[in-house]
Amino acid sequence: MPKPLLSSDAIFDAALRILTEEGAGGLTIRNLATHLKCSNSTLYQQVGTAEQLVRGVVARAFADLEIAFDADAAWEVAAQSWCAALRGALLDQPELCRLMSISDRAVVVDYVHRLLVVLERDGFSHSQAIEIGGILAHVTVSMTISDIAAPGQWDDPRVFATTVRWLIHGMAAARAERLLRPAHRTRSDTP
């Protein structure tokens, strides 16, 4: 009698245990199949390629992260808090970061959406909020992954905090310029 297929929950739970216990290098189809007492082909049938397994593990792990930031503060403080919280959650999961790639952009979308709510509440248009959220997410994730990949080279927390502060300061200045720039006059407006 054929063995019933494994649930994706069982597969990803086992994969996350391996990631925690053995690190990113231990997350192979063969090792996962051994832990689940199934064949490699069963896993390939369930999750697809090894790359698809890794992308699924990253998505699952990220969905389980508890990330809280100061959403009630003014947008500048909230954005700094948001970046710090995302970075902290990623630093707590270095093996997860070792698996992440540009293909995993979508895993932060829900978290970025929470920042967009704050930005729009404080007067940014939806398109401006998306641009700001995208930039801050990119910088936060990229710097964190780089710091984990090469510890001791650029991972001074002050570098990250300064980068984020400068970005937010620049965004605030650009916003102020747009708000303070006089409306463009047409010939019919001139006295």
XYZ file of N, CA, C and O in Angstrom:
764
model
N 0.846 -1.168 0.000
C 0.000 0.000 0.000
C 0.904 1.248 0.000
O 1.819 1.353 0.802
N 0.634 2.240 -0.903
C 1.479 3.427 -0.957
C 1.312 4.281 0.301
O 0.236 4.364 0.873
N 2.410 4.897 0.687
C 2.414 5.784 1.853
C 1.678 7.081 1.494
O 1.887 7.628 0.410
N 0.806 7.586 2.382
C 0.104 8.834 2.061
C 1.093 9.993 1.947
O 2.136 9.998 2.584
N 0.740 10.959 1.116
C 1.597 12.124 0.938
C 1.664 12.929 2.234
O 0.732 12.947 3.025
N 2.770 13.579 2.418
C 2.973 14.411 3.599
C 2.284 15.753 3.398
O 2.212 16.271 2.288
N 1.828 16.343 4.483
C 1.239 17.678 4.374
C 2.364 18.699 4.222
O 3.484 18.480 4.697
N 2.061 19.810 3.589
C 3.082 20.846 3.458
C 3.459 21.397 4.823
O 4.608 21.761 5.059
N 2.514 21.412 5.776
C 2.845 21.845 7.135
C 3.913 20.941 7.741
O 4.871 21.424 8.354
N 3.756 19.638 7.598
C 4.734 18.694 8.152
C 6.095 18.878 7.495
O 7.131 18.846 8.169
N 6.094 19.087 6.193
C 7.356 19.268 5.466
C 8.064 20.543 5.920
O 9.241 20.534 6.263
N 7.339 21.652 5.961
C 7.973 22.917 6.329
C 8.333 22.978 7.808
O 9.338 23.574 8.180
N 7.543 22.328 8.662
C 7.915 22.255 10.080
C 9.231 21.508 10.249
O 10.115 21.941 10.999
N 9.358 20.388 9.563
C 10.607 19.611 9.635
C 11.767 20.407 9.047
O 12.875 20.396 9.594
N 11.521 21.102 7.950
C 12.579 21.900 7.322
C 13.038 23.022 8.256
O 14.241 23.285 8.369
N 12.110 23.652 8.953
C 12.473 24.709 9.900
C 13.253 24.153 11.091
O 14.182 24.797 11.585
N 12.892 22.950 11.542
C 13.669 22.309 12.627
C 15.104 22.048 12.164
O 16.060 22.298 12.906
N 15.255 21.554 10.945
C 16.592 21.307 10.406
C 17.361 22.617 10.308
O 18.535 22.689 10.679
N 16.716 23.660 9.817
C 17.358 24.962 9.696
C 17.852 25.449 11.058
O 18.985 25.920 11.188
N 17.031 25.279 12.085
C 17.405 25.702 13.439
C 18.525 24.840 14.012
O 19.474 25.354 14.604
N 18.438 23.536 13.825
C 19.387 22.612 14.446
C 20.686 22.445 13.662
O 21.750 22.277 14.252
N 20.603 22.477 12.338
C 21.772 22.157 11.519
C 22.254 23.318 10.659
O 23.293 23.211 10.015
N 21.478 24.379 10.594
C 21.855 25.516 9.779
C 21.416 25.353 8.337
O 20.861 24.319 7.931
N 21.688 26.385 7.555
C 21.260 26.410 6.151
C 21.875 25.269 5.344
O 21.237 24.723 4.448
N 23.111 24.898 5.677
C 23.769 23.810 4.956
C 23.097 22.465 5.137
O 23.212 21.579 4.288
N 22.372 22.274 6.222
C 21.694 21.008 6.476
C 20.367 20.866 5.769
O 19.777 19.787 5.753
N 19.893 21.944 5.180
C 18.582 21.906 4.537
C 18.726 21.414 3.091
O 18.813 22.207 2.154
N 18.771 20.108 2.954
C 18.822 19.476 1.631
C 17.627 18.540 1.495
O 17.043 18.113 2.508
N 17.290 18.229 0.281
C 16.180 17.296 0.043
C 16.499 15.954 0.697
O 15.644 15.371 1.378
N 17.711 15.477 0.529
C 18.092 14.168 1.087
C 17.965 14.179 2.617
O 17.397 13.256 3.198
N 18.487 15.212 3.266
C 18.424 15.292 4.720
C 16.986 15.427 5.206
O 16.583 14.789 6.181
N 16.209 16.249 4.533
C 14.810 16.421 4.909
C 14.039 15.117 4.723
O 13.243 14.737 5.581
N 14.293 14.416 3.636
C 13.625 13.132 3.388
C 13.976 12.126 4.489
O 13.108 11.380 4.964
N 15.227 12.133 4.913
C 15.641 11.244 6.000
C 14.887 11.580 7.280
O 14.376 10.681 7.964
N 14.804 12.851 7.616
C 14.078 13.265 8.818
C 12.600 12.906 8.751
O 11.995 12.573 9.769
N 12.021 12.981 7.562
C 10.590 12.705 7.391
C 10.301 11.232 7.106
O 9.142 10.844 6.976
N 11.377 10.446 6.953
C 11.250 9.008 6.647
C 10.432 8.786 5.373
O 9.473 8.015 5.348
N 10.831 9.510 4.335
C 10.202 9.356 3.028
C 11.295 9.378 1.966
O 12.462 9.584 2.274
N 10.913 9.200 0.740
C 11.902 9.220 -0.338
C 12.114 10.646 -0.844
O 11.264 11.521 -0.659
N 13.261 10.830 -1.492
C 13.522 12.129 -2.126
C 12.428 12.451 -3.137
O 11.978 13.590 -3.223
N 12.019 11.442 -3.906
C 11.016 11.693 -4.952
C 9.686 12.128 -4.343
O 8.963 12.935 -4.938
N 9.338 11.616 -3.147
C 8.110 12.063 -2.486
C 8.190 13.557 -2.188
O 7.240 14.302 -2.416
N 9.359 13.987 -1.681
C 9.519 15.422 -1.393
C 9.475 16.255 -2.664
O 8.838 17.309 -2.688
N 10.164 15.804 -3.701
C 10.123 16.552 -4.966
C 8.688 16.661 -5.473
O 8.280 17.709 -5.980
N 7.929 15.573 -5.306
C 6.534 15.581 -5.738
C 5.728 16.592 -4.919
O 4.855 17.275 -5.453
N 6.034 16.708 -3.642
C 5.281 17.590 -2.751
C 5.672 19.061 -2.872
O 4.812 19.932 -2.835
N 6.988 19.339 -2.943
C 7.421 20.740 -2.889
C 8.070 21.240 -4.168
O 8.355 22.424 -4.286
N 8.332 20.387 -5.105
C 9.008 20.805 -6.332
C 10.512 20.687 -6.183
O 11.012 19.775 -5.530
N 11.218 21.626 -6.727
C 12.679 21.589 -6.713
C 13.229 21.967 -5.332
O 12.500 22.488 -4.485
N 14.513 21.758 -5.154
C 15.165 22.163 -3.913
C 15.041 23.677 -3.729
O 14.840 24.166 -2.606
N 15.143 24.414 -4.814
C 14.995 25.873 -4.752
C 13.593 26.265 -4.290
O 13.421 27.184 -3.485
N 12.585 25.562 -4.772
C 11.215 25.840 -4.347
C 11.026 25.505 -2.863
O 10.301 26.203 -2.154
N 11.701 24.467 -2.407
C 11.658 24.128 -0.985
C 12.229 25.283 -0.162
O 11.613 25.726 0.809
N 13.385 25.771 -0.552
C 14.034 26.862 0.181
C 13.147 28.099 0.182
O 12.948 28.743 1.216
N 12.590 28.467 -0.967
C 11.720 29.648 -1.022
C 10.505 29.459 -0.116
O 10.064 30.381 0.553
N 9.945 28.256 -0.092
C 8.808 27.969 0.788
C 9.176 28.043 2.258
O 8.396 28.526 3.085
N 10.357 27.568 2.603
C 10.826 27.623 3.988
C 11.008 29.076 4.422
O 10.597 29.464 5.520
N 11.596 29.889 3.560
C 11.780 31.311 3.892
C 10.417 31.972 4.099
O 10.215 32.693 5.083
N 9.485 31.719 3.215
C 8.148 32.318 3.333
C 7.471 31.872 4.619
O 6.886 32.685 5.342
N 7.566 30.597 4.920
C 6.932 30.067 6.129
C 7.582 30.665 7.381
O 6.903 31.082 8.313
N 8.900 30.686 7.421
C 9.609 31.219 8.587
C 9.300 32.694 8.775
O 9.071 33.155 9.891
N 9.280 33.442 7.688
C 9.039 34.874 7.790
C 7.614 35.153 8.255
O 7.379 36.071 9.042
N 6.676 34.352 7.797
C 5.281 34.529 8.208
C 5.116 34.310 9.709
O 4.228 34.894 10.333
N 5.993 33.492 10.296
C 5.908 33.194 11.726
C 6.646 34.198 12.605
O 6.536 34.149 13.817
N 7.426 35.102 12.003
C 8.175 36.070 12.789
C 7.227 37.082 13.430
O 6.275 37.541 12.800
N 7.502 37.400 14.660
C 6.740 38.440 15.360
C 7.527 39.736 15.231
O 8.616 39.860 15.799
N 6.993 40.679 14.487
C 7.694 41.938 14.248
C 6.768 43.079 14.660
O 5.730 43.295 14.054
N 7.169 43.783 15.714
C 6.363 44.893 16.206
C 7.188 46.174 16.123
O 8.386 46.166 16.378
N 6.532 47.262 15.734
C 7.194 48.562 15.670
C 6.248 49.619 16.213
O 5.076 49.351 16.466
N 6.740 50.828 16.398
C 5.972 51.911 17.000
C 5.086 52.590 15.950
O 5.397 53.688 15.483
N 3.998 51.949 15.611
C 3.110 52.445 14.553
C 2.334 53.692 14.960
O 1.794 54.392 14.095
N 2.279 54.000 16.241
C 1.526 55.167 16.697
C 2.339 56.453 16.669
O 1.786 57.542 16.832
N 3.636 56.344 16.466
C 4.513 57.518 16.462
C 4.401 58.256 15.131
O 3.820 57.745 14.162
N 4.976 59.453 15.079
C 5.079 60.198 13.818
C 5.841 59.332 12.818
O 6.649 58.485 13.207
N 5.614 59.575 11.539
C 6.125 58.669 10.516
C 7.633 58.476 10.582
O 8.123 57.369 10.346
N 8.397 59.517 10.902
C 9.855 59.381 10.934
C 10.288 58.404 12.023
O 11.128 57.533 11.801
N 9.708 58.533 13.189
C 10.026 57.635 14.312
C 9.497 56.235 14.014
O 10.177 55.232 14.264
N 8.285 56.163 13.483
C 7.697 54.861 13.144
C 8.550 54.139 12.103
O 8.781 52.927 12.215
N 9.035 54.863 11.100
C 9.852 54.238 10.051
C 11.176 53.729 10.617
O 11.629 52.629 10.266
N 11.806 54.506 11.496
C 13.050 54.035 12.130
C 12.777 52.799 12.976
O 13.535 51.828 12.941
N 11.686 52.823 13.724
C 11.298 51.688 14.560
C 11.009 50.465 13.693
O 11.385 49.336 14.033
N 10.356 50.677 12.568
C 10.016 49.611 11.627
C 11.289 48.946 11.103
O 11.404 47.725 11.103
N 12.241 49.761 10.661
C 13.505 49.226 10.139
C 14.260 48.453 11.220
O 14.779 47.358 10.966
N 14.316 49.013 12.425
C 15.031 48.357 13.526
C 14.364 47.036 13.898
O 15.050 46.038 14.170
N 13.035 46.999 13.908
C 12.319 45.771 14.253
C 12.529 44.692 13.197
O 12.750 43.523 13.530
N 12.469 45.078 11.930
C 12.707 44.110 10.854
C 14.127 43.582 10.933
O 14.359 42.373 10.866
N 15.085 44.463 11.107
C 16.483 44.038 11.225
C 16.675 43.113 12.428
O 17.324 42.082 12.322
N 16.089 43.474 13.562
C 16.214 42.638 14.755
C 15.660 41.237 14.540
O 16.272 40.248 14.944
N 14.501 41.158 13.898
C 13.896 39.847 13.623
C 14.791 39.017 12.706
O 14.949 37.808 12.895
N 15.392 39.670 11.713
C 16.283 38.947 10.795
C 17.581 38.539 11.480
O 18.074 37.433 11.268
N 18.127 39.415 12.315
C 19.360 39.070 13.033
C 19.140 37.901 13.991
O 20.063 37.127 14.245
N 17.922 37.768 14.499
C 17.597 36.639 15.368
C 17.492 35.325 14.602
O 17.433 34.261 15.208
N 17.444 35.410 13.276
C 17.305 34.229 12.415
C 18.420 34.193 11.370
O 18.160 34.233 10.163
N 19.682 34.127 11.778
C 20.771 34.210 10.796
C 20.726 33.104 9.737
O 21.065 33.343 8.578
N 20.300 31.915 10.126
C 20.240 30.826 9.136
C 19.155 31.097 8.099
O 19.310 30.776 6.929
N 18.072 31.715 8.515
C 17.025 32.116 7.583
C 17.586 33.132 6.594
O 17.369 33.029 5.387
N 18.349 34.097 7.110
C 18.942 35.124 6.239
C 19.905 34.508 5.228
O 20.005 34.984 4.101
N 20.601 33.464 5.627
C 21.536 32.814 4.702
C 20.810 32.168 3.526
O 21.389 31.953 2.477
N 19.531 31.861 3.722
C 18.740 31.262 2.646
C 18.066 32.306 1.758
O 17.661 31.998 0.639
N 17.933 33.520 2.258
C 17.165 34.532 1.538
C 17.890 35.004 0.287
O 19.113 35.058 0.236
N 17.095 35.339 -0.711
C 17.611 35.901 -1.964
C 16.634 36.955 -2.449
O 15.580 37.173 -1.847
N 16.955 37.558 -3.554
C 16.082 38.569 -4.143
C 14.709 37.968 -4.479
O 13.706 38.671 -4.505
N 14.656 36.668 -4.668
C 13.392 35.989 -4.961
C 12.411 36.057 -3.801
O 11.233 35.780 -3.963
N 12.913 36.403 -2.618
C 12.075 36.415 -1.426
C 11.495 37.785 -1.093
O 11.007 37.997 0.014
N 11.530 38.698 -2.040
C 10.982 40.041 -1.800
C 9.564 39.993 -1.260
O 9.195 40.760 -0.381
N 8.769 39.091 -1.787
C 7.355 39.041 -1.427
C 7.125 38.710 0.045
O 6.067 39.040 0.590
N 8.098 38.093 0.721
C 7.862 37.705 2.111
C 7.747 38.907 3.033
O 7.205 38.787 4.127
N 8.229 40.066 2.620
C 8.139 41.254 3.472
C 6.950 42.143 3.115
O 6.730 43.155 3.773
N 6.175 41.754 2.124
C 5.084 42.611 1.650
C 4.086 42.930 2.760
O 3.698 44.085 2.942
N 3.668 41.933 3.534
C 2.701 42.198 4.604
C 3.276 43.158 5.630
O 2.575 44.032 6.145
N 4.540 42.992 5.928
C 5.177 43.866 6.898
C 5.323 45.287 6.334
O 5.087 46.255 7.046
N 5.668 45.413 5.059
C 5.760 46.732 4.418
C 4.387 47.408 4.435
O 4.283 48.609 4.676
N 3.356 46.623 4.215
C 1.998 47.193 4.215
C 1.700 47.889 5.548
O 1.051 48.939 5.572
N 2.185 47.351 6.644
C 1.955 47.973 7.950
C 2.624 49.350 8.022
O 2.096 50.270 8.645
N 3.786 49.505 7.389
C 4.437 50.813 7.330
C 3.668 51.758 6.411
O 3.533 52.945 6.707
N 3.139 51.247 5.313
C 2.375 52.085 4.385
C 1.183 52.729 5.082
O 0.856 53.892 4.822
N 0.548 51.991 5.968
C -0.599 52.530 6.708
C -0.173 53.769 7.495
O -0.863 54.795 7.500
N 0.983 53.691 8.152
C 1.491 54.824 8.930
C 1.818 55.999 8.007
O 1.455 57.150 8.295
N 2.492 55.720 6.902
C 2.890 56.786 5.983
C 1.674 57.490 5.390
O 1.631 58.724 5.317
N 0.679 56.725 4.981
C -0.526 57.327 4.409
C -1.309 58.095 5.475
O -1.871 59.154 5.194
N -1.306 57.579 6.685
C -1.964 58.292 7.799
C -1.335 59.668 7.997
O -2.016 60.639 8.301
N -0.025 59.751 7.784
C 0.690 61.012 7.993
C 0.820 61.839 6.718
O 1.660 62.742 6.644
N -0.013 61.548 5.721
C -0.146 62.439 4.584
C 0.576 62.077 3.305
O 0.493 62.818 2.325
N 1.295 60.969 3.274
C 1.930 60.563 2.017
C 0.883 59.946 1.103
O -0.043 59.276 1.570
N 1.045 60.165 -0.189
C 0.163 59.494 -1.141
C 0.500 58.008 -1.141
O 1.566 57.598 -0.656
N -0.375 57.211 -1.692
C -0.142 55.767 -1.743
C 1.143 55.454 -2.519
O 1.950 54.638 -2.073
N 1.347 56.124 -3.637
C 2.552 55.853 -4.435
C 3.823 56.292 -3.703
O 4.853 55.614 -3.763
N 3.763 57.414 -2.988
C 4.920 57.838 -2.192
C 5.204 56.834 -1.076
O 6.351 56.489 -0.810
N 4.156 56.364 -0.415
C 4.314 55.389 0.668
C 4.940 54.097 0.141
O 5.828 53.527 0.784
N 4.494 53.653 -1.020
C 5.059 52.435 -1.619
C 6.538 52.638 -1.921
O 7.371 51.767 -1.650
N 6.891 53.783 -2.471
C 8.292 54.061 -2.779
C 9.143 54.077 -1.508
O 10.203 53.454 -1.450
N 8.672 54.756 -0.481
C 9.412 54.828 0.784
C 9.523 53.445 1.419
O 10.606 53.025 1.844
N 8.419 52.732 1.474
C 8.438 51.382 2.053
C 9.375 50.457 1.312
O 10.117 49.676 1.931
N 9.365 50.536 -0.007
C 10.257 49.687 -0.808
C 11.722 49.990 -0.560
O 12.549 49.085 -0.416
N 12.038 51.275 -0.495
C 13.436 51.674 -0.250
C 13.885 51.218 1.131
O 14.954 50.621 1.287
N 13.076 51.483 2.148
C 13.462 51.107 3.504
C 13.551 49.589 3.663
O 14.457 49.087 4.353
N 12.652 48.854 3.051
C 12.718 47.385 3.122
C 13.974 46.880 2.424
O 14.687 46.015 2.949
N 14.255 47.422 1.249
C 15.440 46.982 0.494
C 16.718 47.235 1.292
O 17.564 46.345 1.425
N 16.857 48.427 1.820
C 18.062 48.771 2.577
C 18.168 47.904 3.830
O 19.240 47.367 4.145
N 17.069 47.745 4.546
C 17.094 46.965 5.781
C 17.457 45.508 5.521
O 18.359 44.960 6.166
N 16.773 44.885 4.580
C 17.032 43.468 4.301
C 18.428 43.288 3.712
O 19.185 42.409 4.138
N 18.800 44.125 2.751
C 20.116 43.980 2.105
C 21.256 44.168 3.098
O 22.204 43.378 3.117
N 21.181 45.216 3.907
C 22.258 45.452 4.877
C 22.329 44.328 5.906
O 23.416 43.897 6.295
N 21.175 43.841 6.339
C 21.166 42.784 7.345
C 21.739 41.489 6.787
O 22.568 40.839 7.434
N 21.322 41.120 5.592
C 21.853 39.898 4.975
C 23.354 40.034 4.754
O 24.115 39.095 5.013
N 23.809 41.193 4.301
C 25.254 41.417 4.108
C 26.009 41.313 5.419
O 27.094 40.733 5.475
N 25.452 41.889 6.477
C 26.118 41.842 7.776
C 26.212 40.420 8.314
O 27.210 40.051 8.936
N 25.191 39.617 8.067
C 25.217 38.228 8.521
C 26.194 37.413 7.681
O 26.916 36.558 8.200
N 26.258 37.703 6.381
C 27.148 36.951 5.489
C 28.622 37.238 5.763
O 29.469 36.375 5.565
N 28.931 38.446 6.203
C 30.326 38.833 6.450
C 30.439 39.492 7.821
O 30.652 40.693 7.921
N 30.294 38.710 8.889
C 30.325 39.308 10.219
C 31.667 39.981 10.509
O 32.711 39.504 10.086
N 31.555 41.115 11.211
C 32.754 41.827 11.609
C 33.259 42.845 10.617
O 34.107 43.658 10.941
N 32.733 42.830 9.388
C 33.222 43.781 8.392
C 32.445 45.080 8.432
O 33.010 46.151 8.528
N 31.127 45.005 8.318
C 30.301 46.205 8.275
C 29.133 46.124 9.240
O 28.208 46.903 9.139
N 29.166 45.194 10.160
C 27.981 44.942 10.964
C 27.874 45.787 12.237
O 27.118 45.462 13.136
N 28.578 46.891 12.298
C 28.436 47.816 13.419
C 27.007 48.359 13.377
O 26.585 48.944 12.376
N 26.221 48.167 14.440
C 24.823 48.617 14.418
C 24.670 50.109 14.164
O 23.641 50.555 13.679
N 25.693 50.889 14.479
C 25.610 52.334 14.247
C 25.569 52.657 12.753
O 24.958 53.635 12.348
N 26.227 51.824 11.935
C 26.212 52.052 10.482
C 24.790 51.897 9.953
O 24.303 52.738 9.187
N 24.112 50.848 10.385
C 22.729 50.641 9.948
C 21.838 51.778 10.435
O 21.077 52.357 9.662
N 21.925 52.105 11.717
C 21.078 53.161 12.283
C 21.319 54.498 11.590
O 20.372 55.230 11.289
N 22.579 54.810 11.302
C 22.902 56.063 10.617
C 22.353 56.058 9.198
O 21.787 57.060 8.737
N 22.487 54.946 8.507
C 21.976 54.844 7.133
C 20.472 55.085 7.104
O 19.972 55.869 6.284
N 19.765 54.443 7.990
C 18.303 54.597 8.043
C 17.934 56.032 8.420
O 17.051 56.635 7.801
N 18.621 56.584 9.399
C 18.336 57.965 9.818
C 18.556 58.936 8.659
O 17.742 59.827 8.421
N 19.654 58.764 7.921
C 19.928 59.644 6.779
C 18.872 59.472 5.688
O 18.441 60.456 5.077
N 18.477 58.249 5.431
C 17.432 58.020 4.419
C 16.133 58.728 4.815
O 15.515 59.420 4.003
N 15.728 58.547 6.051
C 14.481 59.147 6.506
C 14.586 60.668 6.514
O 13.657 61.365 6.112
N 15.735 61.190 6.931
C 15.957 62.634 6.906
C 15.841 63.160 5.470
O 15.204 64.189 5.218
N 16.452 62.453 4.526
C 16.365 62.849 3.120
C 14.942 62.782 2.590
O 14.509 63.655 1.831
N 14.202 61.763 2.993
C 12.806 61.643 2.580
C 11.974 62.791 3.147
O 11.124 63.351 2.451
N 12.231 63.139 4.401
C 11.506 64.255 5.026
C 11.836 65.566 4.321
O 10.944 66.390 4.074
N 13.111 65.770 3.978
C 13.511 66.999 3.280
C 12.874 67.062 1.893
O 12.385 68.118 1.479
N 12.866 65.954 1.183
C 12.251 65.929 -0.150
C 10.758 66.208 -0.056
O 10.201 66.934 -0.883
N 10.133 65.671 0.962
C 8.707 65.917 1.156
C 8.460 67.391 1.451
O 7.545 68.003 0.912
N 9.281 67.986 2.298
C 9.125 69.403 2.651
C 9.316 70.285 1.433
O 8.579 71.252 1.240
N 10.281 69.956 0.589
C 10.504 70.750 -0.629
C 9.283 70.710 -1.530
O 8.889 71.725 -2.092
N 8.689 69.532 -1.665
C 7.499 69.414 -2.512
C 6.329 70.183 -1.922
O 5.545 70.771 -2.636
N 6.215 70.160 -0.603
C 5.105 70.851 0.046
C 5.288 72.362 0.040
O 4.317 73.104 0.005
N 6.548 72.823 0.089
C 6.808 74.254 0.176
C 7.023 74.913 -1.178
O 7.020 76.126 -1.277
N 7.234 74.130 -2.204
C 7.468 74.677 -3.531
C 6.215 75.419 -3.980
O 5.109 74.896 -3.920
N 6.370 76.675 -4.423
C 5.180 77.421 -4.859
C 4.562 76.786 -6.104
O 5.250 76.167 -6.912
N 3.268 76.932 -6.166
C 2.561 76.414 -7.346
C 3.086 77.114 -8.584
O 3.423 78.302 -8.560
N 3.142 76.406 -9.677
C 3.631 76.965 -10.925
C 2.568 77.905 -11.499
O 1.409 77.535 -11.630
N 2.970 79.135 -11.800
C 2.006 80.107 -12.329
C 1.886 79.985 -13.840
O 2.861 79.734 -14.522
N 0.690 80.198 -14.313
C 0.462 80.272 -15.745
C 0.287 81.736 -16.118
O 0.152 82.598 -15.262
N 0.250 82.055 -17.398
C 0.080 83.444 -17.823
C -1.176 84.082 -17.282
O -1.181 85.245 -16.918
N -2.219 83.302 -17.183
C -3.487 83.885 -16.698
C -3.437 84.180 -15.211
O -4.250 84.952 -14.712
N -2.472 83.579 -14.475
C -2.355 83.838 -13.032
C -1.540 85.096 -12.739
O -1.603 85.609 -11.626
N -0.744 85.568 -13.660
C 0.132 86.704 -13.371
C -0.688 87.987 -13.281
O -1.616 88.200 -14.044
N -0.324 88.874 -12.350
C -1.090 90.109 -12.174
C -0.838 91.108 -13.283
O 0.080 91.155 -13.961
